[in-house]
Short mmCIF file of C-alpha atoms in Angstrom, two decimals:
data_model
loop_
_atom_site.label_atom_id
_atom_site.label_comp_id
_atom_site.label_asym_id
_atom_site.label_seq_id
_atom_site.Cartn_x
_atom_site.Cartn_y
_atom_site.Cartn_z
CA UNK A 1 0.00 0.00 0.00
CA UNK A 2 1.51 3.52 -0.87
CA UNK A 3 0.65 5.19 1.77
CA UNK A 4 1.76 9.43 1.84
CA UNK A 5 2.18 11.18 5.51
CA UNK A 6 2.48 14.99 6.21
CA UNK A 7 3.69 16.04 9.30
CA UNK A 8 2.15 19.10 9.80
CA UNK A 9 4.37 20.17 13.02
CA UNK A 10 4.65 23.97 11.95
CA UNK A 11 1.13 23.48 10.52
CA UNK A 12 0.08 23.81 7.02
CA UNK A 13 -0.75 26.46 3.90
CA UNK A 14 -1.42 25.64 0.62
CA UNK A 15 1.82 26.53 -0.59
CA UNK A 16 3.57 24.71 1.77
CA UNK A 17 1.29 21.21 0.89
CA UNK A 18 2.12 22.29 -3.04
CA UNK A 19 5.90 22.57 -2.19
CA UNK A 20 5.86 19.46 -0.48
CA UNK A 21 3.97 17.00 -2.38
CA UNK A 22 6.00 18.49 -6.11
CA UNK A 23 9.30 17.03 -4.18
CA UNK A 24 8.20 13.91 -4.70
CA UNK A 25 7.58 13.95 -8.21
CA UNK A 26 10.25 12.62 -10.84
CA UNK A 27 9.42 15.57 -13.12
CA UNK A 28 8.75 18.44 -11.14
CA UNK A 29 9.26 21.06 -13.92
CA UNK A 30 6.80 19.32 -15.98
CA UNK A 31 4.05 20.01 -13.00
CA UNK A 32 4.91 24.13 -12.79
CA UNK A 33 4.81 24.53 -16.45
CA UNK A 34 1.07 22.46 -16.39
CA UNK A 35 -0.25 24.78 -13.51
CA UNK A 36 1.09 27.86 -15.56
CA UNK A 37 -0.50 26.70 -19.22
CA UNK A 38 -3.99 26.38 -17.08
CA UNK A 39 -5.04 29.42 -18.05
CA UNK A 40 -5.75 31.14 -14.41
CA UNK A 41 -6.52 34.93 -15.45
CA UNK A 42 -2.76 36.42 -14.33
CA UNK A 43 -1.62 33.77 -12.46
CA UNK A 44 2.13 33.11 -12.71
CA UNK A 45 3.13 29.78 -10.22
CA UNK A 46 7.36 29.26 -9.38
CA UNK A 47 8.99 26.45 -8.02
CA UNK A 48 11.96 27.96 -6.05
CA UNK A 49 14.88 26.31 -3.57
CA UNK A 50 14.10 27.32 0.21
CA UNK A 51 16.93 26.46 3.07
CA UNK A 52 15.07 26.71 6.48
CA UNK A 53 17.43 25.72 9.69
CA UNK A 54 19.97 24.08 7.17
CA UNK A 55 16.80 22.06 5.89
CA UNK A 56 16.63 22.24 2.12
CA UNK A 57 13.19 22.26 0.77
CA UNK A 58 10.98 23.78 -2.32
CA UNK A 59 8.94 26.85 -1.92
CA UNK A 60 5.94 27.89 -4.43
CA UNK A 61 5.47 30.93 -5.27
CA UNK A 62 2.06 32.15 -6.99
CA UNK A 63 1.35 35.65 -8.45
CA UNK A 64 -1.55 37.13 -9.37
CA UNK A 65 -0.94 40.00 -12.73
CA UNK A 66 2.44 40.32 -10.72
CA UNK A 67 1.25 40.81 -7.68
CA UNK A 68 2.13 38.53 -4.51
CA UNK A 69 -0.59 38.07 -2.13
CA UNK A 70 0.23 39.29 1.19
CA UNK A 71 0.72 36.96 4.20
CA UNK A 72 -2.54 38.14 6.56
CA UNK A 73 -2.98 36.61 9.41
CA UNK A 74 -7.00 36.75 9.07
CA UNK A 75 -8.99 36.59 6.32
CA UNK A 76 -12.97 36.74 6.92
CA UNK A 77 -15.17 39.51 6.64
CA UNK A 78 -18.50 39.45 4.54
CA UNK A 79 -18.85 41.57 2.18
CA UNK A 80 -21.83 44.18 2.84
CA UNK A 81 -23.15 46.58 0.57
CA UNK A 82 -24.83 48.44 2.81
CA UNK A 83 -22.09 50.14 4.41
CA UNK A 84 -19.38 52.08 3.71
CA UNK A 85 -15.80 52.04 5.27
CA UNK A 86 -12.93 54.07 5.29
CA UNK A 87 -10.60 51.98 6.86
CA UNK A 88 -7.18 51.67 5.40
CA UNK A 89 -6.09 48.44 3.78
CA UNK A 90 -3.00 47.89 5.91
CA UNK A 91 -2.32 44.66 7.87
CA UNK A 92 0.16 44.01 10.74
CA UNK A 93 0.73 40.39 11.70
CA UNK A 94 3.08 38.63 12.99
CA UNK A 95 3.92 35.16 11.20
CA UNK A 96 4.15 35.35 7.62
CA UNK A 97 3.31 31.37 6.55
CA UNK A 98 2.81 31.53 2.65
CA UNK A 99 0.62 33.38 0.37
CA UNK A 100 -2.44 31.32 0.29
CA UNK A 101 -5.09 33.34 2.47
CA UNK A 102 -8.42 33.75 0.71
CA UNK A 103 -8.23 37.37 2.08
CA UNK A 104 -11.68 38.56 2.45
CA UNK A 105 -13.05 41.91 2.37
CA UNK A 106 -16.27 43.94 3.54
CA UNK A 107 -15.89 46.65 1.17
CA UNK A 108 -16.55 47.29 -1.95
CA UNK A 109 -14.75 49.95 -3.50
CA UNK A 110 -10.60 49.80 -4.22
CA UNK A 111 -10.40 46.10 -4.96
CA UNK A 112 -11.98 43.58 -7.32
CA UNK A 113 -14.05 41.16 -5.55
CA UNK A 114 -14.64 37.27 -6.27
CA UNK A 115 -17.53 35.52 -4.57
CA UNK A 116 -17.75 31.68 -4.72
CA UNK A 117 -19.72 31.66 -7.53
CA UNK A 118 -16.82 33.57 -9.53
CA UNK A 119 -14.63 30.99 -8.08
CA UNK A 120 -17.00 27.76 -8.97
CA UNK A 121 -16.87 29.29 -12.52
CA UNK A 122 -12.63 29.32 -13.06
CA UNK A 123 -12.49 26.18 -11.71
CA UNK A 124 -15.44 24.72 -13.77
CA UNK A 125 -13.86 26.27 -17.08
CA UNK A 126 -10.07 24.41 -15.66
CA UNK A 127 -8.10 21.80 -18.28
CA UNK A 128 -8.28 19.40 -15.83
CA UNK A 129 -9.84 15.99 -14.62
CA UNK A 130 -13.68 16.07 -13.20
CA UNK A 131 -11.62 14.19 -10.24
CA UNK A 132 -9.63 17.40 -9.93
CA UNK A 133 -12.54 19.67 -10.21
CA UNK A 134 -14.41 18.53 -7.73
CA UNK A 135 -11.77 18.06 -5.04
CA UNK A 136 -10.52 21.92 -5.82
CA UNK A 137 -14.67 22.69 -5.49
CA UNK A 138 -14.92 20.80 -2.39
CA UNK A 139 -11.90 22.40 -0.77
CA UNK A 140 -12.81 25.67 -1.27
CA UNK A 141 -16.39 25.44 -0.51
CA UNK A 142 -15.01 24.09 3.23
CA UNK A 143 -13.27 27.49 2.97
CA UNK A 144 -16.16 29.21 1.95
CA UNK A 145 -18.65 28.01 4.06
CA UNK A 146 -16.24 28.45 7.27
CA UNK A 147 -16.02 31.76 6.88
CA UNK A 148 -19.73 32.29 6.55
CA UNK A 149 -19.40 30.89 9.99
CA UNK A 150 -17.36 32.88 11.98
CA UNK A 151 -18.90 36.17 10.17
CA UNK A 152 -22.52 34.92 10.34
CA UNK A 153 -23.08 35.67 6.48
CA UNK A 154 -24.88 33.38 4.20
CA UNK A 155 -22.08 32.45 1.90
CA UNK A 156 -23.33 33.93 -0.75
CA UNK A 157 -21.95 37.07 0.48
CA UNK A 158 -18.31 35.91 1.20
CA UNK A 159 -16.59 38.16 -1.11
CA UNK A 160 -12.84 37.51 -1.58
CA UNK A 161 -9.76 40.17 -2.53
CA UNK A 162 -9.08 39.26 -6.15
CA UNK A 163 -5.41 38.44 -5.46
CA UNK A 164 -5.87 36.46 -2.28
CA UNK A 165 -8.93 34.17 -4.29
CA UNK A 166 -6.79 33.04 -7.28
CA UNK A 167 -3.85 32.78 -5.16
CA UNK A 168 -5.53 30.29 -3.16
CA UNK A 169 -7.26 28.94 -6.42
CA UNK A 170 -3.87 28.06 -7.87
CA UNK A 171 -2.73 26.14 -4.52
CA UNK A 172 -5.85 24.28 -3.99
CA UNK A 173 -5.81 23.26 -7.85
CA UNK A 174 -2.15 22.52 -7.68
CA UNK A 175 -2.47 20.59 -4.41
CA UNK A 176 -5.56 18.10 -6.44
CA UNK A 177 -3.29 17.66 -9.27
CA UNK A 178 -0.47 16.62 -7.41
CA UNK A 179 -2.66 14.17 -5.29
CA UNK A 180 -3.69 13.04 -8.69
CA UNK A 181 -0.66 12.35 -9.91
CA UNK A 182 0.95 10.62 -7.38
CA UNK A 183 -2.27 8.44 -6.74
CA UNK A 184 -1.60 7.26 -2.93
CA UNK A 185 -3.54 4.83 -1.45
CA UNK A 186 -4.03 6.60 1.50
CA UNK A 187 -2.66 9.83 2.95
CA UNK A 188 -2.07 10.29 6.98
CA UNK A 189 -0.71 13.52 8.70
CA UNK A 190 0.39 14.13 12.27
CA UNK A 191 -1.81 16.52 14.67
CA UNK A 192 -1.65 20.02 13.38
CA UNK A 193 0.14 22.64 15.28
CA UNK A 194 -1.85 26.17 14.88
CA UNK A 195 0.37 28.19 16.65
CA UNK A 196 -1.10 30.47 19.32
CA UNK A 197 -1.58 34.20 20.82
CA UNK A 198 -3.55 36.94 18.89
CA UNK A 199 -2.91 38.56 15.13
CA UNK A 200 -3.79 41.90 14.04
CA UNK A 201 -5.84 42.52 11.18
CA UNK A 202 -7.22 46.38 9.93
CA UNK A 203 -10.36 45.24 11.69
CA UNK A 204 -9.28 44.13 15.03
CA UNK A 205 -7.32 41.76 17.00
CA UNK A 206 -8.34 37.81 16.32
CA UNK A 207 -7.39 34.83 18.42
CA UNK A 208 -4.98 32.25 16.61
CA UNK A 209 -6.18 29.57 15.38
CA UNK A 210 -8.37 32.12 13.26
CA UNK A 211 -12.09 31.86 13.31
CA UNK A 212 -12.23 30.00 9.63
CA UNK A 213 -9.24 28.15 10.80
CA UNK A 214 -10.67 26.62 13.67
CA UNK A 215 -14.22 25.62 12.44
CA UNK A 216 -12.37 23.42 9.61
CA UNK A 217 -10.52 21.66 11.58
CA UNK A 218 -12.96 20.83 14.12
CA UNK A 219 -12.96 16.63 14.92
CA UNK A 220 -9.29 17.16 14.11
CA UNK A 221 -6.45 16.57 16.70
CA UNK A 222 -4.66 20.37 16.93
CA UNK A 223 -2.25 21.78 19.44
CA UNK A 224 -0.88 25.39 19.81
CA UNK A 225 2.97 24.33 20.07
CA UNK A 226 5.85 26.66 21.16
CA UNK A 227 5.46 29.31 17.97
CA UNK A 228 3.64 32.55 18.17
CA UNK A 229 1.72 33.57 15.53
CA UNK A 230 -0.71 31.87 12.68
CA UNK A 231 0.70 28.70 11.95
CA UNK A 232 -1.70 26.98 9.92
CA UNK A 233 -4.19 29.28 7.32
CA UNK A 234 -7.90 27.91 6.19
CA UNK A 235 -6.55 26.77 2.70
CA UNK A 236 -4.00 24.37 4.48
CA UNK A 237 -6.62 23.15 6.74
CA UNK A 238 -8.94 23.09 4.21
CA UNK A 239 -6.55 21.00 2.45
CA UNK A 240 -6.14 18.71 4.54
CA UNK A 241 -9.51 18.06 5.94
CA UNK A 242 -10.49 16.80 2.26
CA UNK A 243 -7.51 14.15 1.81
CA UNK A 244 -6.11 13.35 4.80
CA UNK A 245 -7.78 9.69 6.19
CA UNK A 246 -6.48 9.72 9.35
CA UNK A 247 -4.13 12.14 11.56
CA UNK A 248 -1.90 10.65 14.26
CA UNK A 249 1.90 9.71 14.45
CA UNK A 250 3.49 8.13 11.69
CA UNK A 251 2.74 4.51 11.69
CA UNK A 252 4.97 1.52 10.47
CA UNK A 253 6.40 2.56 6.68
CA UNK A 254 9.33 2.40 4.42
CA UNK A 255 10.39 5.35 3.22
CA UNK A 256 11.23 5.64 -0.47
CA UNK A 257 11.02 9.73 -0.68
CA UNK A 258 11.18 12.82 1.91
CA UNK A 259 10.11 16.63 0.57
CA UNK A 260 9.94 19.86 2.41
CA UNK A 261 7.03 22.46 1.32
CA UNK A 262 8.70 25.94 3.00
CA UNK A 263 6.86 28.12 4.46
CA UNK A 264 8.53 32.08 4.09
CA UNK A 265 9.48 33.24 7.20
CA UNK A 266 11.89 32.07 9.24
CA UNK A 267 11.09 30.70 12.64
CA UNK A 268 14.00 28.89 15.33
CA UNK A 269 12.30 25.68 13.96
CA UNK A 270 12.42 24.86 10.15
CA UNK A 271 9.40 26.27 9.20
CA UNK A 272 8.03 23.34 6.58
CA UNK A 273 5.49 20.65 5.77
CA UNK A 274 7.62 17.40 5.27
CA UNK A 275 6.06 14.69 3.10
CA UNK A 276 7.24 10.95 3.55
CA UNK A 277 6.12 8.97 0.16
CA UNK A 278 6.69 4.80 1.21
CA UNK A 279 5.31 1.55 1.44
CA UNK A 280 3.07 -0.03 4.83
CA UNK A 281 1.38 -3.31 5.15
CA UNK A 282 -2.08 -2.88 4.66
CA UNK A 283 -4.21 -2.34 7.81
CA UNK A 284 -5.82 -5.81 8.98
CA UNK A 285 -9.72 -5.81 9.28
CA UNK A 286 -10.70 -5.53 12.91
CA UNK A 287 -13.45 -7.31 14.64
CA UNK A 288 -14.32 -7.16 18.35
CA UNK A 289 -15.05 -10.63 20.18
CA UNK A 290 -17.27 -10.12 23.44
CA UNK A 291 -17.63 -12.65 26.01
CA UNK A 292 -19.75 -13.57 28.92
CA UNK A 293 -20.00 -16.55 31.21
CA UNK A 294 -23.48 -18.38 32.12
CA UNK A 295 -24.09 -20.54 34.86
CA UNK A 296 -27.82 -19.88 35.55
CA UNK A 297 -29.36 -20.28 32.29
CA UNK A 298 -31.15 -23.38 30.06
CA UNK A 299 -29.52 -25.11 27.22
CA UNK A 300 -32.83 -24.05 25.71
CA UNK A 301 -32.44 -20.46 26.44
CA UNK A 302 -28.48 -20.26 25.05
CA UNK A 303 -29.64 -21.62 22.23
CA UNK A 304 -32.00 -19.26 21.52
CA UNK A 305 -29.32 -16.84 22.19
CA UNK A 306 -26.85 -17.87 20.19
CA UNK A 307 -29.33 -18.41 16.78
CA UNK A 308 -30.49 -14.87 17.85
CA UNK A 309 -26.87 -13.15 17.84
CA UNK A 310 -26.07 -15.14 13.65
CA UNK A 311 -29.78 -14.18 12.87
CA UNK A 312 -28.85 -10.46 13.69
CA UNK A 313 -25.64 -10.46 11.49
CA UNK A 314 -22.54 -11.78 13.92
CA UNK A 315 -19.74 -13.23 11.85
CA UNK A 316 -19.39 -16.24 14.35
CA UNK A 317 -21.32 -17.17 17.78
CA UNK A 318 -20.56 -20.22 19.92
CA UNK A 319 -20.30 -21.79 23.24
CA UNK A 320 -17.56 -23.35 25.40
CA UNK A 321 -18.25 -25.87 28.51
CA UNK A 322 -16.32 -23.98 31.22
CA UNK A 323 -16.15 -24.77 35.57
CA UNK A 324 -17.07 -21.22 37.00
CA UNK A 325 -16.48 -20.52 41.03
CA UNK A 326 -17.64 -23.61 43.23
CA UNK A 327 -16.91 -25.82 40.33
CA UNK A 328 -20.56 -24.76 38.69
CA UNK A 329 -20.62 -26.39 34.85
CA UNK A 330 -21.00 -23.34 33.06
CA UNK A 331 -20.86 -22.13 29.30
CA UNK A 332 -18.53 -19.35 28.07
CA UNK A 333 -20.79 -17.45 25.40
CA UNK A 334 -18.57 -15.94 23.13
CA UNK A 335 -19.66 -12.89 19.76
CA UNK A 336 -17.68 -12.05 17.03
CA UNK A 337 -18.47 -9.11 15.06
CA UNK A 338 -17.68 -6.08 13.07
CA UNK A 339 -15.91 -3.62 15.39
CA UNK A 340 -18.69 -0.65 14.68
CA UNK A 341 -21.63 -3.40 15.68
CA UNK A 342 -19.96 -4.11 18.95
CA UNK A 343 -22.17 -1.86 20.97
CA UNK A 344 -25.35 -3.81 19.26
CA UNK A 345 -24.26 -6.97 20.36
CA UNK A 346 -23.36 -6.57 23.69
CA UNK A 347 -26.93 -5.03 24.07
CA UNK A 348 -28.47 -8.20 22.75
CA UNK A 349 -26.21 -10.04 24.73
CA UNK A 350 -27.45 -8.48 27.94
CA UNK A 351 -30.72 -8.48 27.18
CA UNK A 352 -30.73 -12.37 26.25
CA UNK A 353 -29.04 -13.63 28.73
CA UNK A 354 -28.52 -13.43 32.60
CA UNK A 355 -25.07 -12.42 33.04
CA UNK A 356 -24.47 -8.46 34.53
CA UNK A 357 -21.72 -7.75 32.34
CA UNK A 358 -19.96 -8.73 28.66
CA UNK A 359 -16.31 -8.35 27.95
CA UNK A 360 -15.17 -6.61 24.43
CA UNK A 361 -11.80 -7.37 23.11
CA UNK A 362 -10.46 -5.65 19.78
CA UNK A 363 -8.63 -7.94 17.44
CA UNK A 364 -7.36 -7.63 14.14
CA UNK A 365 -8.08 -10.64 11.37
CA UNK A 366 -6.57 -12.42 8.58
CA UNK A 367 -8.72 -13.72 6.28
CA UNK A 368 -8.62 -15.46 2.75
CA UNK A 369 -10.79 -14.38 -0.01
CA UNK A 370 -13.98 -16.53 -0.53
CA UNK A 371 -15.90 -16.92 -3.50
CA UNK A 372 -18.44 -19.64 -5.23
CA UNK A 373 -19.22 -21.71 -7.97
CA UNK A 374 -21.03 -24.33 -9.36
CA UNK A 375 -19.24 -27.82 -9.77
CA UNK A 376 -21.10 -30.19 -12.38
CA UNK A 377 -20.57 -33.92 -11.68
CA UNK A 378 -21.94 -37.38 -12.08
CA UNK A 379 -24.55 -36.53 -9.34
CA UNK A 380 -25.99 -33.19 -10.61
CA UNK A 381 -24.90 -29.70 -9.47
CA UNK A 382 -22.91 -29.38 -6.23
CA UNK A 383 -22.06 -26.03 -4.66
CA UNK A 384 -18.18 -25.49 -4.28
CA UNK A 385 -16.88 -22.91 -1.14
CA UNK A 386 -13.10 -21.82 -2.72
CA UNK A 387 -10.97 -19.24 -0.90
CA UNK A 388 -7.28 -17.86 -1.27
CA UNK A 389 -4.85 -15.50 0.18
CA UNK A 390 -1.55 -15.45 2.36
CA UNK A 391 -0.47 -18.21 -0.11
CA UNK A 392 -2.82 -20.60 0.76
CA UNK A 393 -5.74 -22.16 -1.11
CA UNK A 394 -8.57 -24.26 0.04
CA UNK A 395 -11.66 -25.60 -1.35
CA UNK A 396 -14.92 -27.65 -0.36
CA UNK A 397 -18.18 -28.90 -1.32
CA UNK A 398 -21.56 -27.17 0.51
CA UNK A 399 -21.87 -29.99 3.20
CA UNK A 400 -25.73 -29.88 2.54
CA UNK A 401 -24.76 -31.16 -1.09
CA UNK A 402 -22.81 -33.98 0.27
CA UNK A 403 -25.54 -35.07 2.33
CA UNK A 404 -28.37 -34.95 0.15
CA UNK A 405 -26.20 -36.91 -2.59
CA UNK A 406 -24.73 -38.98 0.36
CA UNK A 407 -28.49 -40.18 1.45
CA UNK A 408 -30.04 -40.19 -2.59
CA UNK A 409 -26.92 -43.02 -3.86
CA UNK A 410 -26.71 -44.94 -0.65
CA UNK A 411 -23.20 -43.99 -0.29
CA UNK A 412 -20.63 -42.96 2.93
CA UNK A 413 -20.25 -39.18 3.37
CA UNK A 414 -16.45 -39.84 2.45
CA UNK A 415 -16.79 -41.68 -1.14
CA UNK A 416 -19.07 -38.40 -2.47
CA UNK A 417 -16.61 -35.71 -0.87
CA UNK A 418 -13.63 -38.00 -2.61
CA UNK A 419 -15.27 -38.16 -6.22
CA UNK A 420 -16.37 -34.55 -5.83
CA UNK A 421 -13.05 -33.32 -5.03
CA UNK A 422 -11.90 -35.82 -7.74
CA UNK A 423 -13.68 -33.68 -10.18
CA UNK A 424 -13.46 -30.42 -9.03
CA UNK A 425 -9.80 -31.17 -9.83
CA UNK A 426 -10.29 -32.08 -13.59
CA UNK A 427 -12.17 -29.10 -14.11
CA UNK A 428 -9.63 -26.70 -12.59
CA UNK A 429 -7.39 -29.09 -15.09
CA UNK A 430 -9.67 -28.53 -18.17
CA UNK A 431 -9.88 -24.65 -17.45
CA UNK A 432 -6.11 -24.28 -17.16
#
């Protein structure tokens, strides 16, 4: 399994994903000059060599009509027509991460504004896959909708700064190609550090993580780290919400490529996004086993039990004679199931039963592919159970076959499982 892991420990922008994830390319020239021939109105996209704390590393650097969006530290305001501001446009803030803030502004005069519509229309009109449409759409409707959140504005009247919209455009489109290209099989990234403390904005003083920030990457494990300032901006979280699986520490892999995406400033810690491009087993299937012991109950009612757990969908259900305290005969009644049905079956096991209590255990499962077919021989149609996997094969008649052709010739149980075997065989032969 390929399996692609970020660690996000000076968080995450959408230049810094871009700069990471084109590192592990073969051809990495090849992917700049396809962002630039997309035909985003002004947009001019540079790979360039970054050295952060002696780490070497790629930084991407997008223009808009020659223009470099600035690094702001907040970005949501809705756009309302029915006021007017004279506020100045300047912006004081601390960290400067990247260039990939969908600045957005509640004014309308001095700048050209893009609302998501605008933006639903560029990347509808893109040379690219309907795959890479509709993750780029996705992403930035996240954005979109967060800040409608934290400004309390449908989102039809988010309004972004020209500059800051197809700045961000270009790193969300260039991030979807990339994961495109490189096709993992699944993509993990550590907890997110957000950095901490306040940034300044024209408009006031915001808590870091930013409003936007925060409500995208809520369910997602975040910490504020040692670094003041904004460490990780809505496209990066953005970003990540939409293709990362899983975040936690790096799990068991074998490491075939390391990039750095640089961030711009520089911080007493390399300021990067490293991605780690390898090989990990594939995750075993887990099932949960739950146990209880009877001692006070019928054969009768275990029975009904036990039919009662398969009936409702348990992958195995069964009994073991067990001595309990005061050497009492007792039964060990024992559930295997999917790990999300657990719950379901303990309930049924409480409910059906007398003991107070069930134990769960969580185990993981190797298991051989099944699959069926029909097996023509002497005696009609018999139903054969074949499986593979881990280098084993096995194969064997329905035992309710066997039986019935067992009792209809008069023969031994064994003599019909050897000639059916016998010609399962020269029809494996015959197809070979």
């Amino acid at each position: 399994m390929k399996l692609l892991y970020l660690e996000c420990a000076m968080g995450a922008s959408g230049d810094m994903l871009m700069g990471a994830l084109v590192g592990l390319l073969e051809n990495p020239e090849e992917f700049v000059r396809e962002m630039n021939a997309l035909g985003l109105p002004g947009v001019r996209v540079r790979m360039e060599p970054s050295v952060k704390c002696g780490i070497t590393g790629t930084h991407m650097s997008v223009t808009v009509r020659g223009e470099e969006e600035e690094s702001l530290d907040h970005h949501g305001h809705a756009h309302d027509h029915g006021h007017e501001h004279d506020h100045p446009h300047d912006h004081d803030h601390p960290h400067d991460h990247g260039h990939d803030h969908p600045h957005v502004h509640d004014h309308p005069h001095g700048h050209s504004q893009t609302g998501i519509r605008e933006i639903e229309h560029i990347l509808g009109g893109l040379p690219v896959s309907d795959a890479v449409k509709r993750d780029a759409l996705a992403v930035y409707a996240r954005i979109a909708q967060a800040e409608s959140e934290a400004h309390g504005k449908p989102v039809e009247q988010i309004h972004f700064h020209e500059v800051g919209a197809l700045d961000a455009v270009a790193d969300i489109v260039g991030v979807a190609l990339l994961m495109e290209r490189l096709a993992p099989d699944k993509v993990v990234a550590s907890p997110i550090n957000t950095g901490y403390g306040h940034v300044r904005c024209a408009h006031g003083v915001l808590p870091v993580p930013a409003p936007a920030t925060a409500s995208i990457l809520r369910g997602v494990p975040i910490y504020a780290g040692g670094v003041e300032g904004e460490l990780c901006t809505p496209t990066g979280a953005a970003l990540l919400r939409h293709f990362v699986r899983e975040f936690k520490p790096m799990q068991l892999m074998t490491t075939e490529k390391i990039s750095c995406g640089m961030g711009k400033k520089d911080f007493p810690v390399a300021n990067c996004v490293r991605a780690f491009w390898g090989d990990t087993q594939a995750e075993l299937p887990r099932i949960a086993e739950i146990q209880c012991t009877l001692d006070d109950m019928s054969p009768e009612a275990i029975g009904y039990a036990v039919n009662l757990l398969l009936e409702n969908g348990a992958l195995d259900a069964f009994t073991t004679p067990i001595f309990m305290k005061k050497n009492r005969p007792g039964v060990l009644l024992t559930c295997l199931c999917n790990e999300p049905n657990a719950e379901a079956f303990a309930r049924l096991m409480l409910k059906h039963t007398t003991t107070l209590g069930v134990r769960k255990t969580i185990q993981e499962r190797y298991t051989m592919l099944p699959h069926a077919e029909t097996l023509e021989t002497r005696f009609g149609s018999v139903r054969m159970k074949y499986s593979q996997g881990y280098g084993a094969q096995k194969r064997k008649p329905e035992y309710d076959d066997v039986a019935r052709i067992a009792a209809a010739y008069d023969l031994s149980i064994t003599d019909v499982l050897a000639e059916i075997l016998k010609a399962d065989a020269q029809s494996y032969q015959s197809k070979s």
